[in-house]
Amino acid sequence: MVDFHKRILFSDEAHFWLNGYVNKQNCRIWSEANPQVYVETPLHPEKLTVWCALWAGGIIGPYFFKNDEGHNVTVNGDRYRAMITNFFIPELNNHDVQELWFQQGGATCHTARATIDLLKDTFGDRLISRFEPGSWLPRSCDLTPLDYFLFGYVKSLVYADKPQTLHHLEDDIRRVIADIRPQMLEKVIENWTSRLDYIRASRGSHMQEIIFKM
């Protein structure tokens, strides 16, 4: 398929802590010696759980997970499927893009049979997910544009504004994402293809150094 890389709709969730804490689980430190890095984290910080989907033509989201009372909550299977039904599919129908492929991570709420069946109603076999024929590479978080670009980029701008309330934080996230132009997303996807080329050339080794120029 021509320009297949531009037809993949990448998706994921991220936590945005009100105190500005950034989760380093997807960061990698390459060193011959133990760097002895320690990160202190608060016990019960206030946070938002945010979902987005990104492809070369735009961003769907952000979507903020909340309960019926409007309180911020984390993701489970029922909430994820409700998001797909009530938010994602209606938003997707507003975009005139044919034959998009949908990629998601391997969390249980993503890969539950009820979730996969729901997604297949829209995407059919154009689904890149764990346990599916188009399975995403395991332990390859640095290959998704949301992990290596979107969430880090948004946090760098949002926390510079030092939001004092969750409402302020939510407004800032919406503003920053709305300001991302298609030209930037096209460069992000081109960078994604460069990452794949590198990994193929190195026979699966992860990159030790990435220079990403916007």
mmCIF file with all atom_site columns, C-alpha atoms in Angstrom:
data_model
loop_
_atom_site.group_PDB
_atom_site.id
_atom_site.type_symbol
_atom_site.label_atom_id
_atom_site.label_alt_id
_atom_site.label_comp_id
_atom_site.label_asym_id
_atom_site.label_entity_id
_atom_site.label_seq_id
_atom_site.pdbx_PDB_ins_code
_atom_site.Cartn_x
_atom_site.Cartn_y
_atom_site.Cartn_z
_atom_site.occupancy
_atom_site.B_iso_or_equiv
_atom_site.pdbx_formal_charge
_atom_site.auth_seq_id
_atom_site.auth_comp_id
_atom_site.auth_asym_id
_atom_site.auth_atom_id
_atom_site.pdbx_PDB_model_num
ATOM 1   C CA . MET A 1 1   ? 0.000   0.000   0.000  1.00 0.00 ? 1   MET A CA 1
ATOM 2   C CA . VAL A 1 2   ? 1.363   3.399   -0.984 1.00 0.00 ? 2   VAL A CA 1
ATOM 3   C CA . ASP A 1 3   ? 2.213   5.590   2.028  1.00 0.00 ? 3   ASP A CA 1
ATOM 4   C CA . PHE A 1 4   ? 1.170   2.835   4.424  1.00 0.00 ? 4   PHE A CA 1
ATOM 5   C CA . HIS A 1 5   ? 3.116   4.538   7.229  1.00 0.00 ? 5   HIS A CA 1
ATOM 6   C CA . LYS A 1 6   ? 0.784   7.525   6.900  1.00 0.00 ? 6   LYS A CA 1
ATOM 7   C CA . ARG A 1 7   ? -2.289  5.349   7.401  1.00 0.00 ? 7   ARG A CA 1
ATOM 8   C CA . ILE A 1 8   ? -1.438  3.971   10.845 1.00 0.00 ? 8   ILE A CA 1
ATOM 9   C CA . LEU A 1 9   ? -3.413  5.521   13.687 1.00 0.00 ? 9   LEU A CA 1
ATOM 10  C CA . PHE A 1 10  ? -1.214  5.159   16.783 1.00 0.00 ? 10  PHE A CA 1
ATOM 11  C CA . SER A 1 11  ? -2.926  5.321   20.189 1.00 0.00 ? 11  SER A CA 1
ATOM 12  C CA . ASP A 1 12  ? -2.035  5.266   23.860 1.00 0.00 ? 12  ASP A CA 1
ATOM 13  C CA . GLU A 1 13  ? -2.734  6.716   27.294 1.00 0.00 ? 13  GLU A CA 1
ATOM 14  C CA . ALA A 1 14  ? -0.515  8.750   29.591 1.00 0.00 ? 14  ALA A CA 1
ATOM 15  C CA . HIS A 1 15  ? -0.742  10.161  33.099 1.00 0.00 ? 15  HIS A CA 1
ATOM 16  C CA . PHE A 1 16  ? -0.326  13.893  33.612 1.00 0.00 ? 16  PHE A CA 1
ATOM 17  C CA . TRP A 1 17  ? 0.453   14.614  37.276 1.00 0.00 ? 17  TRP A CA 1
ATOM 18  C CA . LEU A 1 18  ? -0.545  17.988  38.641 1.00 0.00 ? 18  LEU A CA 1
ATOM 19  C CA . ASN A 1 19  ? 2.790   18.328  40.452 1.00 0.00 ? 19  ASN A CA 1
ATOM 20  C CA . GLY A 1 20  ? 4.675   17.995  37.163 1.00 0.00 ? 20  GLY A CA 1
ATOM 21  C CA . TYR A 1 21  ? 6.110   14.537  37.822 1.00 0.00 ? 21  TYR A CA 1
ATOM 22  C CA . VAL A 1 22  ? 7.016   12.787  34.557 1.00 0.00 ? 22  VAL A CA 1
ATOM 23  C CA . ASN A 1 23  ? 6.924   8.991   34.411 1.00 0.00 ? 23  ASN A CA 1
ATOM 24  C CA . LYS A 1 24  ? 10.327  7.759   33.197 1.00 0.00 ? 24  LYS A CA 1
ATOM 25  C CA . GLN A 1 25  ? 9.278   4.174   32.453 1.00 0.00 ? 25  GLN A CA 1
ATOM 26  C CA . ASN A 1 26  ? 9.826   4.644   28.733 1.00 0.00 ? 26  ASN A CA 1
ATOM 27  C CA . CYS A 1 27  ? 13.189  6.378   29.091 1.00 0.00 ? 27  CYS A CA 1
ATOM 28  C CA . ARG A 1 28  ? 16.344  4.353   28.553 1.00 0.00 ? 28  ARG A CA 1
ATOM 29  C CA . ILE A 1 29  ? 19.810  5.155   29.919 1.00 0.00 ? 29  ILE A CA 1
ATOM 30  C CA . TRP A 1 30  ? 22.630  3.665   27.840 1.00 0.00 ? 30  TRP A CA 1
ATOM 31  C CA . SER A 1 31  ? 25.775  3.292   29.898 1.00 0.00 ? 31  SER A CA 1
ATOM 32  C CA . GLU A 1 32  ? 28.530  0.777   30.545 1.00 0.00 ? 32  GLU A CA 1
ATOM 33  C CA . ALA A 1 33  ? 28.164  1.403   34.272 1.00 0.00 ? 33  ALA A CA 1
ATOM 34  C CA . ASN A 1 34  ? 25.153  1.653   36.571 1.00 0.00 ? 34  ASN A CA 1
ATOM 35  C CA . PRO A 1 35  ? 24.234  5.368   36.526 1.00 0.00 ? 35  PRO A CA 1
ATOM 36  C CA . GLN A 1 36  ? 22.753  5.099   40.048 1.00 0.00 ? 36  GLN A CA 1
ATOM 37  C CA . VAL A 1 37  ? 19.750  7.237   39.161 1.00 0.00 ? 37  VAL A CA 1
ATOM 38  C CA . TYR A 1 38  ? 16.987  7.539   41.762 1.00 0.00 ? 38  TYR A CA 1
ATOM 39  C CA . VAL A 1 39  ? 13.589  9.187   41.289 1.00 0.00 ? 39  VAL A CA 1
ATOM 40  C CA . GLU A 1 40  ? 11.439  10.214  44.258 1.00 0.00 ? 40  GLU A CA 1
ATOM 41  C CA . THR A 1 41  ? 7.692   10.069  43.673 1.00 0.00 ? 41  THR A CA 1
ATOM 42  C CA . PRO A 1 42  ? 4.768   11.261  45.812 1.00 0.00 ? 42  PRO A CA 1
ATOM 43  C CA . LEU A 1 43  ? 2.472   8.620   47.293 1.00 0.00 ? 43  LEU A CA 1
ATOM 44  C CA . HIS A 1 44  ? -0.932  9.815   46.019 1.00 0.00 ? 44  HIS A CA 1
ATOM 45  C CA . PRO A 1 45  ? -0.487  12.620  43.485 1.00 0.00 ? 45  PRO A CA 1
ATOM 46  C CA . GLU A 1 46  ? -3.414  14.195  41.659 1.00 0.00 ? 46  GLU A CA 1
ATOM 47  C CA . LYS A 1 47  ? -3.371  13.295  37.988 1.00 0.00 ? 47  LYS A CA 1
ATOM 48  C CA . LEU A 1 48  ? -5.254  13.075  34.723 1.00 0.00 ? 48  LEU A CA 1
ATOM 49  C CA . THR A 1 49  ? -5.318  9.970   32.521 1.00 0.00 ? 49  THR A CA 1
ATOM 50  C CA . VAL A 1 50  ? -5.262  11.109  28.901 1.00 0.00 ? 50  VAL A CA 1
ATOM 51  C CA . TRP A 1 51  ? -5.818  9.121   25.694 1.00 0.00 ? 51  TRP A CA 1
ATOM 52  C CA . CYS A 1 52  ? -4.885  10.257  22.200 1.00 0.00 ? 52  CYS A CA 1
ATOM 53  C CA . ALA A 1 53  ? -4.613  8.787   18.721 1.00 0.00 ? 53  ALA A CA 1
ATOM 54  C CA . LEU A 1 54  ? -2.150  10.196  16.179 1.00 0.00 ? 54  LEU A CA 1
ATOM 55  C CA . TRP A 1 55  ? -1.499  9.700   12.495 1.00 0.00 ? 55  TRP A CA 1
ATOM 56  C CA . ALA A 1 56  ? 0.180   11.728  9.769  1.00 0.00 ? 56  ALA A CA 1
ATOM 57  C CA . GLY A 1 57  ? -2.992  13.699  9.148  1.00 0.00 ? 57  GLY A CA 1
ATOM 58  C CA . GLY A 1 58  ? -3.991  14.725  12.639 1.00 0.00 ? 58  GLY A CA 1
ATOM 59  C CA . ILE A 1 59  ? -4.728  13.898  16.274 1.00 0.00 ? 59  ILE A CA 1
ATOM 60  C CA . ILE A 1 60  ? -7.927  12.503  17.736 1.00 0.00 ? 60  ILE A CA 1
ATOM 61  C CA . GLY A 1 61  ? -8.205  13.603  21.330 1.00 0.00 ? 61  GLY A CA 1
ATOM 62  C CA . PRO A 1 62  ? -7.330  14.312  23.994 1.00 0.00 ? 62  PRO A CA 1
ATOM 63  C CA . TYR A 1 63  ? -9.824  12.189  25.865 1.00 0.00 ? 63  TYR A CA 1
ATOM 64  C CA . PHE A 1 64  ? -9.824  12.417  29.679 1.00 0.00 ? 64  PHE A CA 1
ATOM 65  C CA . PHE A 1 65  ? -11.004 9.371   31.600 1.00 0.00 ? 65  PHE A CA 1
ATOM 66  C CA . LYS A 1 66  ? -13.685 10.375  34.105 1.00 0.00 ? 66  LYS A CA 1
ATOM 67  C CA . ASN A 1 67  ? -16.461 8.565   35.955 1.00 0.00 ? 67  ASN A CA 1
ATOM 68  C CA . ASP A 1 68  ? -20.180 9.412   35.864 1.00 0.00 ? 68  ASP A CA 1
ATOM 69  C CA . GLU A 1 69  ? -19.643 12.033  38.548 1.00 0.00 ? 69  GLU A CA 1
ATOM 70  C CA . GLY A 1 70  ? -16.956 13.756  36.516 1.00 0.00 ? 70  GLY A CA 1
ATOM 71  C CA . HIS A 1 71  ? -14.080 12.652  38.742 1.00 0.00 ? 71  HIS A CA 1
ATOM 72  C CA . ASN A 1 72  ? -10.789 11.689  37.125 1.00 0.00 ? 72  ASN A CA 1
ATOM 73  C CA . VAL A 1 73  ? -10.168 7.939   36.988 1.00 0.00 ? 73  VAL A CA 1
ATOM 74  C CA . THR A 1 74  ? -7.652  5.519   35.490 1.00 0.00 ? 74  THR A CA 1
ATOM 75  C CA . VAL A 1 75  ? -8.347  3.073   32.646 1.00 0.00 ? 75  VAL A CA 1
ATOM 76  C CA . ASN A 1 76  ? -10.022 -0.315  32.830 1.00 0.00 ? 76  ASN A CA 1
ATOM 77  C CA . GLY A 1 77  ? -11.688 -2.444  30.177 1.00 0.00 ? 77  GLY A CA 1
ATOM 78  C CA . ASP A 1 78  ? -15.184 -0.992  30.567 1.00 0.00 ? 78  ASP A CA 1
ATOM 79  C CA . ARG A 1 79  ? -13.915 2.603   30.486 1.00 0.00 ? 79  ARG A CA 1
ATOM 80  C CA . TYR A 1 80  ? -11.697 1.933   27.495 1.00 0.00 ? 80  TYR A CA 1
ATOM 81  C CA . ARG A 1 81  ? -14.546 0.392   25.513 1.00 0.00 ? 81  ARG A CA 1
ATOM 82  C CA . ALA A 1 82  ? -16.846 3.257   26.509 1.00 0.00 ? 82  ALA A CA 1
ATOM 83  C CA . MET A 1 83  ? -14.236 5.693   25.191 1.00 0.00 ? 83  MET A CA 1
ATOM 84  C CA . ILE A 1 84  ? -14.048 3.799   21.888 1.00 0.00 ? 84  ILE A CA 1
ATOM 85  C CA . THR A 1 85  ? -17.836 3.736   21.511 1.00 0.00 ? 85  THR A CA 1
ATOM 86  C CA . ASN A 1 86  ? -18.751 7.205   22.737 1.00 0.00 ? 86  ASN A CA 1
ATOM 87  C CA . PHE A 1 87  ? -15.716 9.251   21.702 1.00 0.00 ? 87  PHE A CA 1
ATOM 88  C CA . PHE A 1 88  ? -13.224 7.609   19.365 1.00 0.00 ? 88  PHE A CA 1
ATOM 89  C CA . ILE A 1 89  ? -15.520 6.130   16.704 1.00 0.00 ? 89  ILE A CA 1
ATOM 90  C CA . PRO A 1 90  ? -17.683 9.286   16.404 1.00 0.00 ? 90  PRO A CA 1
ATOM 91  C CA . GLU A 1 91  ? -14.536 11.433  16.147 1.00 0.00 ? 91  GLU A CA 1
ATOM 92  C CA . LEU A 1 92  ? -13.012 9.074   13.589 1.00 0.00 ? 92  LEU A CA 1
ATOM 93  C CA . ASN A 1 93  ? -16.112 9.362   11.431 1.00 0.00 ? 93  ASN A CA 1
ATOM 94  C CA . ASN A 1 94  ? -15.505 13.112  11.191 1.00 0.00 ? 94  ASN A CA 1
ATOM 95  C CA . HIS A 1 95  ? -12.244 12.494  9.289  1.00 0.00 ? 95  HIS A CA 1
ATOM 96  C CA . ASP A 1 96  ? -12.326 11.693  5.584  1.00 0.00 ? 96  ASP A CA 1
ATOM 97  C CA . VAL A 1 97  ? -9.594  9.078   5.716  1.00 0.00 ? 97  VAL A CA 1
ATOM 98  C CA . GLN A 1 98  ? -10.046 5.668   4.145  1.00 0.00 ? 98  GLN A CA 1
ATOM 99  C CA . GLU A 1 99  ? -8.568  2.391   5.387  1.00 0.00 ? 99  GLU A CA 1
ATOM 100 C CA . LEU A 1 100 ? -6.728  3.596   8.452  1.00 0.00 ? 100 LEU A CA 1
ATOM 101 C CA . TRP A 1 101 ? -4.981  0.930   10.493 1.00 0.00 ? 101 TRP A CA 1
ATOM 102 C CA . PHE A 1 102 ? -5.355  1.168   14.279 1.00 0.00 ? 102 PHE A CA 1
ATOM 103 C CA . GLN A 1 103 ? -2.435  0.461   16.640 1.00 0.00 ? 103 GLN A CA 1
ATOM 104 C CA . GLN A 1 104 ? -2.732  0.079   20.401 1.00 0.00 ? 104 GLN A CA 1
ATOM 105 C CA . GLY A 1 105 ? -0.558  -1.109  23.261 1.00 0.00 ? 105 GLY A CA 1
ATOM 106 C CA . GLY A 1 106 ? -0.645  -4.455  25.011 1.00 0.00 ? 106 GLY A CA 1
ATOM 107 C CA . ALA A 1 107 ? -2.442  -3.496  28.241 1.00 0.00 ? 107 ALA A CA 1
ATOM 108 C CA . THR A 1 108 ? -5.167  -5.909  29.334 1.00 0.00 ? 108 THR A CA 1
ATOM 109 C CA . CYS A 1 109 ? -7.929  -3.344  28.823 1.00 0.00 ? 109 CYS A CA 1
ATOM 110 C CA . HIS A 1 110 ? -6.775  -3.026  25.196 1.00 0.00 ? 110 HIS A CA 1
ATOM 111 C CA . THR A 1 111 ? -6.475  -6.715  24.428 1.00 0.00 ? 111 THR A CA 1
ATOM 112 C CA . ALA A 1 112 ? -9.568  -8.126  26.165 1.00 0.00 ? 112 ALA A CA 1
ATOM 113 C CA . ARG A 1 113 ? -11.679 -10.094 23.708 1.00 0.00 ? 113 ARG A CA 1
ATOM 114 C CA . ALA A 1 114 ? -14.616 -7.696  24.114 1.00 0.00 ? 114 ALA A CA 1
ATOM 115 C CA . THR A 1 115 ? -12.326 -4.787  23.202 1.00 0.00 ? 115 THR A CA 1
ATOM 116 C CA . ILE A 1 116 ? -10.814 -6.538  20.182 1.00 0.00 ? 116 ILE A CA 1
ATOM 117 C CA . ASP A 1 117 ? -14.272 -7.477  18.889 1.00 0.00 ? 117 ASP A CA 1
ATOM 118 C CA . LEU A 1 118 ? -15.413 -3.873  19.269 1.00 0.00 ? 118 LEU A CA 1
ATOM 119 C CA . LEU A 1 119 ? -12.406 -2.544  17.357 1.00 0.00 ? 119 LEU A CA 1
ATOM 120 C CA . LYS A 1 120 ? -12.810 -5.126  14.594 1.00 0.00 ? 120 LYS A CA 1
ATOM 121 C CA . ASP A 1 121 ? -16.334 -3.846  13.981 1.00 0.00 ? 121 ASP A CA 1
ATOM 122 C CA . THR A 1 122 ? -14.689 -0.660  12.691 1.00 0.00 ? 122 THR A CA 1
ATOM 123 C CA . PHE A 1 123 ? -11.236 -1.718  11.484 1.00 0.00 ? 123 PHE A CA 1
ATOM 124 C CA . GLY A 1 124 ? -11.718 -5.350  10.516 1.00 0.00 ? 124 GLY A CA 1
ATOM 125 C CA . ASP A 1 125 ? -8.285  -6.882  9.997  1.00 0.00 ? 125 ASP A CA 1
ATOM 126 C CA . ARG A 1 126 ? -6.623  -3.447  10.014 1.00 0.00 ? 126 ARG A CA 1
ATOM 127 C CA . LEU A 1 127 ? -5.775  -3.837  13.683 1.00 0.00 ? 127 LEU A CA 1
ATOM 128 C CA . ILE A 1 128 ? -2.244  -3.810  15.132 1.00 0.00 ? 128 ILE A CA 1
ATOM 129 C CA . SER A 1 129 ? -2.514  -5.211  18.646 1.00 0.00 ? 129 SER A CA 1
ATOM 130 C CA . ARG A 1 130 ? -1.263  -7.972  20.870 1.00 0.00 ? 130 ARG A CA 1
ATOM 131 C CA . PHE A 1 131 ? -2.597  -11.439 19.972 1.00 0.00 ? 131 PHE A CA 1
ATOM 132 C CA . GLU A 1 132 ? -3.637  -10.184 16.516 1.00 0.00 ? 132 GLU A CA 1
ATOM 133 C CA . PRO A 1 133 ? -1.981  -11.062 13.176 1.00 0.00 ? 133 PRO A CA 1
ATOM 134 C CA . GLY A 1 134 ? -0.652  -7.504  13.067 1.00 0.00 ? 134 GLY A CA 1
ATOM 135 C CA . SER A 1 135 ? 0.993   -7.702  16.478 1.00 0.00 ? 135 SER A CA 1
ATOM 136 C CA . TRP A 1 136 ? 2.994   -4.739  17.774 1.00 0.00 ? 136 TRP A CA 1
ATOM 137 C CA . LEU A 1 137 ? 6.651   -5.362  18.594 1.00 0.00 ? 137 LEU A CA 1
ATOM 138 C CA . PRO A 1 138 ? 7.068   -6.334  22.270 1.00 0.00 ? 138 PRO A CA 1
ATOM 139 C CA . ARG A 1 139 ? 8.972   -3.956  24.555 1.00 0.00 ? 139 ARG A CA 1
ATOM 140 C CA . SER A 1 140 ? 9.188   -1.368  21.778 1.00 0.00 ? 140 SER A CA 1
ATOM 141 C CA . CYS A 1 141 ? 7.676   1.697   23.400 1.00 0.00 ? 141 CYS A CA 1
ATOM 142 C CA . ASP A 1 142 ? 10.320  3.897   21.783 1.00 0.00 ? 142 ASP A CA 1
ATOM 143 C CA . LEU A 1 143 ? 8.775   3.132   18.384 1.00 0.00 ? 143 LEU A CA 1
ATOM 144 C CA . THR A 1 144 ? 5.369   4.712   18.989 1.00 0.00 ? 144 THR A CA 1
ATOM 145 C CA . PRO A 1 145 ? 5.059   8.420   18.102 1.00 0.00 ? 145 PRO A CA 1
ATOM 146 C CA . LEU A 1 146 ? 3.016   9.048   21.225 1.00 0.00 ? 146 LEU A CA 1
ATOM 147 C CA . ASP A 1 147 ? 5.825   7.830   23.477 1.00 0.00 ? 147 ASP A CA 1
ATOM 148 C CA . TYR A 1 148 ? 8.818   9.312   21.703 1.00 0.00 ? 148 TYR A CA 1
ATOM 149 C CA . PHE A 1 149 ? 7.076   12.544  20.679 1.00 0.00 ? 149 PHE A CA 1
ATOM 150 C CA . LEU A 1 150 ? 3.543   13.512  21.613 1.00 0.00 ? 150 LEU A CA 1
ATOM 151 C CA . PHE A 1 151 ? 3.275   13.052  25.364 1.00 0.00 ? 151 PHE A CA 1
ATOM 152 C CA . GLY A 1 152 ? 6.777   14.333  26.054 1.00 0.00 ? 152 GLY A CA 1
ATOM 153 C CA . TYR A 1 153 ? 6.244   17.331  23.808 1.00 0.00 ? 153 TYR A CA 1
ATOM 154 C CA . VAL A 1 154 ? 2.906   18.189  25.419 1.00 0.00 ? 154 VAL A CA 1
ATOM 155 C CA . LYS A 1 155 ? 4.299   17.831  28.950 1.00 0.00 ? 155 LYS A CA 1
ATOM 156 C CA . SER A 1 156 ? 7.261   20.083  28.171 1.00 0.00 ? 156 SER A CA 1
ATOM 157 C CA . LEU A 1 157 ? 4.864   22.902  27.273 1.00 0.00 ? 157 LEU A CA 1
ATOM 158 C CA . VAL A 1 158 ? 2.093   22.201  29.773 1.00 0.00 ? 158 VAL A CA 1
ATOM 159 C CA . TYR A 1 159 ? 4.334   22.083  32.838 1.00 0.00 ? 159 TYR A CA 1
ATOM 160 C CA . ALA A 1 160 ? 6.171   25.232  31.761 1.00 0.00 ? 160 ALA A CA 1
ATOM 161 C CA . ASP A 1 161 ? 2.875   27.001  32.496 1.00 0.00 ? 161 ASP A CA 1
ATOM 162 C CA . LYS A 1 162 ? 2.872   25.555  36.060 1.00 0.00 ? 162 LYS A CA 1
ATOM 163 C CA . PRO A 1 163 ? -0.852  24.633  36.262 1.00 0.00 ? 163 PRO A CA 1
ATOM 164 C CA . GLN A 1 164 ? -2.226  24.885  39.785 1.00 0.00 ? 164 GLN A CA 1
ATOM 165 C CA . THR A 1 165 ? -5.434  22.856  39.404 1.00 0.00 ? 165 THR A CA 1
ATOM 166 C CA . LEU A 1 166 ? -6.511  19.775  37.451 1.00 0.00 ? 166 LEU A CA 1
ATOM 167 C CA . HIS A 1 167 ? -8.946  21.964  35.520 1.00 0.00 ? 167 HIS A CA 1
ATOM 168 C CA . HIS A 1 168 ? -6.095  24.288  34.552 1.00 0.00 ? 168 HIS A CA 1
ATOM 169 C CA . LEU A 1 169 ? -3.970  21.274  33.585 1.00 0.00 ? 169 LEU A CA 1
ATOM 170 C CA . GLU A 1 170 ? -6.734  19.826  31.418 1.00 0.00 ? 170 GLU A CA 1
ATOM 171 C CA . ASP A 1 171 ? -7.257  23.141  29.617 1.00 0.00 ? 171 ASP A CA 1
ATOM 172 C CA . ASP A 1 172 ? -3.520  23.437  28.938 1.00 0.00 ? 172 ASP A CA 1
ATOM 173 C CA . ILE A 1 173 ? -3.360  19.893  27.511 1.00 0.00 ? 173 ILE A CA 1
ATOM 174 C CA . ARG A 1 174 ? -6.259  20.635  25.169 1.00 0.00 ? 174 ARG A CA 1
ATOM 175 C CA . ARG A 1 175 ? -4.650  23.901  24.058 1.00 0.00 ? 175 ARG A CA 1
ATOM 176 C CA . VAL A 1 176 ? -1.205  22.444  23.354 1.00 0.00 ? 176 VAL A CA 1
ATOM 177 C CA . ILE A 1 177 ? -2.561  19.486  21.380 1.00 0.00 ? 177 ILE A CA 1
ATOM 178 C CA . ALA A 1 178 ? -4.899  21.720  19.368 1.00 0.00 ? 178 ALA A CA 1
ATOM 179 C CA . ASP A 1 179 ? -1.911  23.864  18.369 1.00 0.00 ? 179 ASP A CA 1
ATOM 180 C CA . ILE A 1 180 ? 0.020   20.942  16.822 1.00 0.00 ? 180 ILE A CA 1
ATOM 181 C CA . ARG A 1 181 ? 0.027   21.434  13.062 1.00 0.00 ? 181 ARG A CA 1
ATOM 182 C CA . PRO A 1 182 ? -0.185  18.686  10.398 1.00 0.00 ? 182 PRO A CA 1
ATOM 183 C CA . GLN A 1 183 ? 3.265   19.635  9.107  1.00 0.00 ? 183 GLN A CA 1
ATOM 184 C CA . MET A 1 184 ? 4.779   18.652  12.452 1.00 0.00 ? 184 MET A CA 1
ATOM 185 C CA . LEU A 1 185 ? 2.905   15.336  12.468 1.00 0.00 ? 185 LEU A CA 1
ATOM 186 C CA . GLU A 1 186 ? 4.166   14.511  8.988  1.00 0.00 ? 186 GLU A CA 1
ATOM 187 C CA . LYS A 1 187 ? 7.739   14.991  10.219 1.00 0.00 ? 187 LYS A CA 1
ATOM 188 C CA . VAL A 1 188 ? 6.999   12.820  13.256 1.00 0.00 ? 188 VAL A CA 1
ATOM 189 C CA . ILE A 1 189 ? 5.786   9.960   11.044 1.00 0.00 ? 189 ILE A CA 1
ATOM 190 C CA . GLU A 1 190 ? 8.783   10.327  8.740  1.00 0.00 ? 190 GLU A CA 1
ATOM 191 C CA . ASN A 1 191 ? 10.969  10.035  11.840 1.00 0.00 ? 191 ASN A CA 1
ATOM 192 C CA . TRP A 1 192 ? 9.068   6.860   12.735 1.00 0.00 ? 192 TRP A CA 1
ATOM 193 C CA . THR A 1 193 ? 9.999   5.287   9.425  1.00 0.00 ? 193 THR A CA 1
ATOM 194 C CA . SER A 1 194 ? 13.652  6.221   10.036 1.00 0.00 ? 194 SER A CA 1
ATOM 195 C CA . ARG A 1 195 ? 13.484  4.394   13.372 1.00 0.00 ? 195 ARG A CA 1
ATOM 196 C CA . LEU A 1 196 ? 12.158  1.278   11.651 1.00 0.00 ? 196 LEU A CA 1
ATOM 197 C CA . ASP A 1 197 ? 14.887  1.442   9.023  1.00 0.00 ? 197 ASP A CA 1
ATOM 198 C CA . TYR A 1 198 ? 17.513  1.667   11.771 1.00 0.00 ? 198 TYR A CA 1
ATOM 199 C CA . ILE A 1 199 ? 16.125  -1.310  13.650 1.00 0.00 ? 199 ILE A CA 1
ATOM 200 C CA . ARG A 1 200 ? 15.911  -3.422  10.487 1.00 0.00 ? 200 ARG A CA 1
ATOM 201 C CA . ALA A 1 201 ? 19.511  -2.528  9.632  1.00 0.00 ? 201 ALA A CA 1
ATOM 202 C CA . SER A 1 202 ? 20.686  -3.382  13.159 1.00 0.00 ? 202 SER A CA 1
ATOM 203 C CA . ARG A 1 203 ? 18.642  -6.609  13.189 1.00 0.00 ? 203 ARG A CA 1
ATOM 204 C CA . GLY A 1 204 ? 16.357  -5.595  16.013 1.00 0.00 ? 204 GLY A CA 1
ATOM 205 C CA . SER A 1 205 ? 18.722  -3.666  18.246 1.00 0.00 ? 205 SER A CA 1
ATOM 206 C CA . HIS A 1 206 ? 17.224  -0.608  19.876 1.00 0.00 ? 206 HIS A CA 1
ATOM 207 C CA . MET A 1 207 ? 18.723  2.766   19.080 1.00 0.00 ? 207 MET A CA 1
ATOM 208 C CA . GLN A 1 208 ? 21.295  4.119   21.494 1.00 0.00 ? 208 GLN A CA 1
ATOM 209 C CA . GLU A 1 209 ? 21.130  7.666   20.216 1.00 0.00 ? 209 GLU A CA 1
ATOM 210 C CA . ILE A 1 210 ? 18.332  9.433   18.364 1.00 0.00 ? 210 ILE A CA 1
ATOM 211 C CA . ILE A 1 211 ? 18.602  12.898  16.901 1.00 0.00 ? 211 ILE A CA 1
ATOM 212 C CA . PHE A 1 212 ? 15.132  14.199  16.212 1.00 0.00 ? 212 PHE A CA 1
ATOM 213 C CA . LYS A 1 213 ? 14.828  17.588  14.561 1.00 0.00 ? 213 LYS A CA 1
ATOM 214 C CA . MET A 1 214 ? 11.404  19.126  14.234 1.00 0.00 ? 214 MET A CA 1
#
